Short mmCIF file of C-alpha atoms in Angstrom, two decimals:
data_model
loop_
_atom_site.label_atom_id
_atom_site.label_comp_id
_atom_site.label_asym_id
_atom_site.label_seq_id
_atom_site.Cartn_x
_atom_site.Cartn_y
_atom_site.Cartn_z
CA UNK A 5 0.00 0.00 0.00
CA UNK A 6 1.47 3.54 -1.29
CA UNK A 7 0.63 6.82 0.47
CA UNK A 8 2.17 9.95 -0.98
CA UNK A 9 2.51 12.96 1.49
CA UNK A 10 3.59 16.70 0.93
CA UNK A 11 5.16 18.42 3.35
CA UNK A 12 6.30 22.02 3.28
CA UNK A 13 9.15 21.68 4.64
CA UNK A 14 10.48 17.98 3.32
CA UNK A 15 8.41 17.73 0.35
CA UNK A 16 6.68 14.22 -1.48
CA UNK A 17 7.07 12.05 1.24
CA UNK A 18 6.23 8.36 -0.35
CA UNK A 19 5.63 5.66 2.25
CA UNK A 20 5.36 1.97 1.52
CA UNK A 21 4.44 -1.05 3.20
CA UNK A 22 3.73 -4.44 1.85
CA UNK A 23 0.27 -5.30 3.65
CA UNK A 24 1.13 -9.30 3.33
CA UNK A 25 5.17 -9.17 4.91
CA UNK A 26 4.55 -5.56 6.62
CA UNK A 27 7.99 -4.61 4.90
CA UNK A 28 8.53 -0.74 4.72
CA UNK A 29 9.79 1.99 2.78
CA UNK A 30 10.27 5.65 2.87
CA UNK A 31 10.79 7.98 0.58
CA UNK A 32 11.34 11.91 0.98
CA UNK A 33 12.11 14.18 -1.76
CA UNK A 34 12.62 11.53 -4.48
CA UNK A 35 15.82 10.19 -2.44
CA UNK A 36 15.08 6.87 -0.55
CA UNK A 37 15.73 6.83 3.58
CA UNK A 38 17.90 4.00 4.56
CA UNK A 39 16.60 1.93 7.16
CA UNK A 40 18.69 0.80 10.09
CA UNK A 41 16.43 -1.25 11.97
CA UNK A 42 12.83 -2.53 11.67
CA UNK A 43 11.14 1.42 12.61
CA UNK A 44 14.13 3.67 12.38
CA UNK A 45 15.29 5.36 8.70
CA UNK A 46 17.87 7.86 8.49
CA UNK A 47 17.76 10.51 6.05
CA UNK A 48 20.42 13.30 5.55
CA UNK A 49 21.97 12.25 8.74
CA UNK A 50 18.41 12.76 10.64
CA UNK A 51 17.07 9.98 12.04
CA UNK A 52 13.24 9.41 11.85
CA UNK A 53 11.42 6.85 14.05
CA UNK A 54 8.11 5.28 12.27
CA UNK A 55 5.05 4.35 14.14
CA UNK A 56 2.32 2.30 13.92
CA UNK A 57 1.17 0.18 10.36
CA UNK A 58 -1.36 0.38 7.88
CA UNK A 59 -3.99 -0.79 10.47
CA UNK A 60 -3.36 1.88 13.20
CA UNK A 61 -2.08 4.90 10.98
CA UNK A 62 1.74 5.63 10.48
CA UNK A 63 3.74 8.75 12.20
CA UNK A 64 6.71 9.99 11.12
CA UNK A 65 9.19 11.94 13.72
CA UNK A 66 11.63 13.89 12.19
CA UNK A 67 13.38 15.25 14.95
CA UNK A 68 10.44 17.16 17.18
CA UNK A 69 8.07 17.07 14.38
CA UNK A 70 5.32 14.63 14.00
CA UNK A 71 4.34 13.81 10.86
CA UNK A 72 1.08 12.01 10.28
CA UNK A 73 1.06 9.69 7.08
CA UNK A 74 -1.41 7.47 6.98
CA UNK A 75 -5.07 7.95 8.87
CA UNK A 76 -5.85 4.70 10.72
CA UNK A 77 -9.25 3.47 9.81
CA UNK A 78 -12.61 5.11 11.37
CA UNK A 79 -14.77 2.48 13.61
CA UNK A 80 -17.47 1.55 10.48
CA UNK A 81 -13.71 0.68 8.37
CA UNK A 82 -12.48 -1.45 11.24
CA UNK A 83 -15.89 -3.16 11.71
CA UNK A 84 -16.49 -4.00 7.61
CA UNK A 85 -12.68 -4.89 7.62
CA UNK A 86 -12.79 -7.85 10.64
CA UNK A 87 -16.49 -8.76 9.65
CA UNK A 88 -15.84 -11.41 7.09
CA UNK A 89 -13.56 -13.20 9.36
CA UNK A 90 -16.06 -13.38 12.31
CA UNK A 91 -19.17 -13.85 9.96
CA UNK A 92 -17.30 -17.29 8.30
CA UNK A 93 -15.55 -18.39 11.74
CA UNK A 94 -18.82 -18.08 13.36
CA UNK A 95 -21.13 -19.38 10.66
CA UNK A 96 -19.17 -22.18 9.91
CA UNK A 97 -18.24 -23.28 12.90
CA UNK A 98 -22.39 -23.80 13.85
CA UNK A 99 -24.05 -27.16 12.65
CA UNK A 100 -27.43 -25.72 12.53
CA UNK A 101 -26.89 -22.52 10.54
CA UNK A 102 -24.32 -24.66 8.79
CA UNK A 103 -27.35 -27.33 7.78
CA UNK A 104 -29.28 -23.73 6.77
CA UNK A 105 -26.15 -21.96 4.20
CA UNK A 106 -23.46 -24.68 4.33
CA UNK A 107 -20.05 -22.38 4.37
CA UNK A 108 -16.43 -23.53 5.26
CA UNK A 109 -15.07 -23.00 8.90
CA UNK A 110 -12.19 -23.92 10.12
CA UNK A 111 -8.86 -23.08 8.67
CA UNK A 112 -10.10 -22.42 5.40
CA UNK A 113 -12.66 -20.75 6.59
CA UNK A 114 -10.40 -18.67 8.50
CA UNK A 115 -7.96 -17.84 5.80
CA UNK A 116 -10.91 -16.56 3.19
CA UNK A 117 -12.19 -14.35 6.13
CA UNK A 118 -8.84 -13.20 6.72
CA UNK A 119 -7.54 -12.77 3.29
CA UNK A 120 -10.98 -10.91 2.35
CA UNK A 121 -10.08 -8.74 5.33
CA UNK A 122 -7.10 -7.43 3.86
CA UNK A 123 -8.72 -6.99 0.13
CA UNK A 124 -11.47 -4.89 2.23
CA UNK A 125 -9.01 -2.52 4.12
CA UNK A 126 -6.79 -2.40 0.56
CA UNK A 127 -9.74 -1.17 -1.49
CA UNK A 128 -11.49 0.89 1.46
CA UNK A 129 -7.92 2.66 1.98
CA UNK A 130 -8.42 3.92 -1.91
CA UNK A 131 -11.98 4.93 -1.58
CA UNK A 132 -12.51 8.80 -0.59
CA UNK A 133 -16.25 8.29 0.10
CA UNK A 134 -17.26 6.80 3.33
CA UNK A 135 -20.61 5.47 1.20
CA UNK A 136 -18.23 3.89 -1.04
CA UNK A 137 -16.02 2.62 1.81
CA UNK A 138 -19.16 0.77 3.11
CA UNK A 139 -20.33 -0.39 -0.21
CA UNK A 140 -16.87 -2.23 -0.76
CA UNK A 141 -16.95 -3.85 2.79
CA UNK A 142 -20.16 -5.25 2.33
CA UNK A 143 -19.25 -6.09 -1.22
CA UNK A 144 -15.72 -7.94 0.21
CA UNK A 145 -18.33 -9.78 3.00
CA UNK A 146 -20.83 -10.89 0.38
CA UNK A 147 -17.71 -12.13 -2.12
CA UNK A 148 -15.91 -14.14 0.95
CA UNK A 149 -19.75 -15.81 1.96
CA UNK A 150 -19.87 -16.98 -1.67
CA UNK A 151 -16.17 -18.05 -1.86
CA UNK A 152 -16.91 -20.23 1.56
CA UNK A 153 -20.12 -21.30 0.49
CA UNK A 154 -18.78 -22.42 -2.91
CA UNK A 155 -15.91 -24.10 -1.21
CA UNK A 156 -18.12 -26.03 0.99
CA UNK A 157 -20.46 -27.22 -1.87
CA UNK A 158 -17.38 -28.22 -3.22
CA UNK A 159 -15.91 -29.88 -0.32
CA UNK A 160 -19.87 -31.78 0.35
CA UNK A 161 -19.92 -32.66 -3.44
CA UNK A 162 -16.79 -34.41 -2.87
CA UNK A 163 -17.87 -36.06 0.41
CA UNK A 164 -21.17 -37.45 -1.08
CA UNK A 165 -19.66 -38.39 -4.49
CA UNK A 166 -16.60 -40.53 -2.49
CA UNK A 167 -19.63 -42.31 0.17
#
């Protein structure tokens, strides 16, 4: 995920930060800051201390300044983005709604829910409008209940087809 920030005094600041390994990189004023340990760059002999991620917003500080990069996501972001994960871990772990809408559980359950999780704070992150943030969380939620419901017809087709 790549957030460009201008600052009057520093100029483009480009941060970067894989959202599957979490690796990071900073950029600021087209010349790349060297990192010298997992949250501390130096640039031009300054060092700056990073804090936080993509989940809980990233701060720069450049000596007393505090810059802030990236806005962590409002309560209705953080609620779309862990829903699909609770929705499938919950659904499919129940027999009886399971016997309703049969979805996966389990650990493939879990890794839909979690992998729609990050495609939902990804494409929320890139929205501006807060209707269109909501519309592509409940999109991401209905795409991984199909995905785990087309899994588990899969998985049951199997099952009945090998009995």
């Amino acid at each position: 995920m790549r957030e460009v920030f201008n600052h009057p005094t520093y100029g483009e600041i480009v941060y970067d930060e894989n959202i599957w390994t979490g690796a990071k990189t900073l950029t600021i004023g087209g010349a790349p800051a060297f990192k010298t340990s997992k949250k501390i760059f130096v640039f031009n002999g300054e060092q700056i201390i990073l804090t936080g991620n993509i989940l809980t917003g990233v701060k720069l500080k450049i000596g007393d300044e505090t810059i802030k990069i990236v806005k962590a996501p409002s309560w209705y972001e953080t609620v779309l983005i862990i829903l699909p994960f609770v929705f499938i871990m919950v659904w499919g772990s129940s027999p009886a709604l399971c016997s309703i809408f049969p979805i996966i559980g389990g650990a493939i359950g879990g890794l839909i829910g979690a992998v729609a999780a990050v495609v939902s704070l990804v494409l929320m992150k890139k929205a501006q409008s807060p209707v269109k943030k909501i519309l592509i969380g409940l999109g991401v939620l209905a795409g991984a209940i199909f995905t785990a419901f087309i899994v588990a017809y899969i998985l049951l087709s199997l099952l009945v087809s090998a009995v």
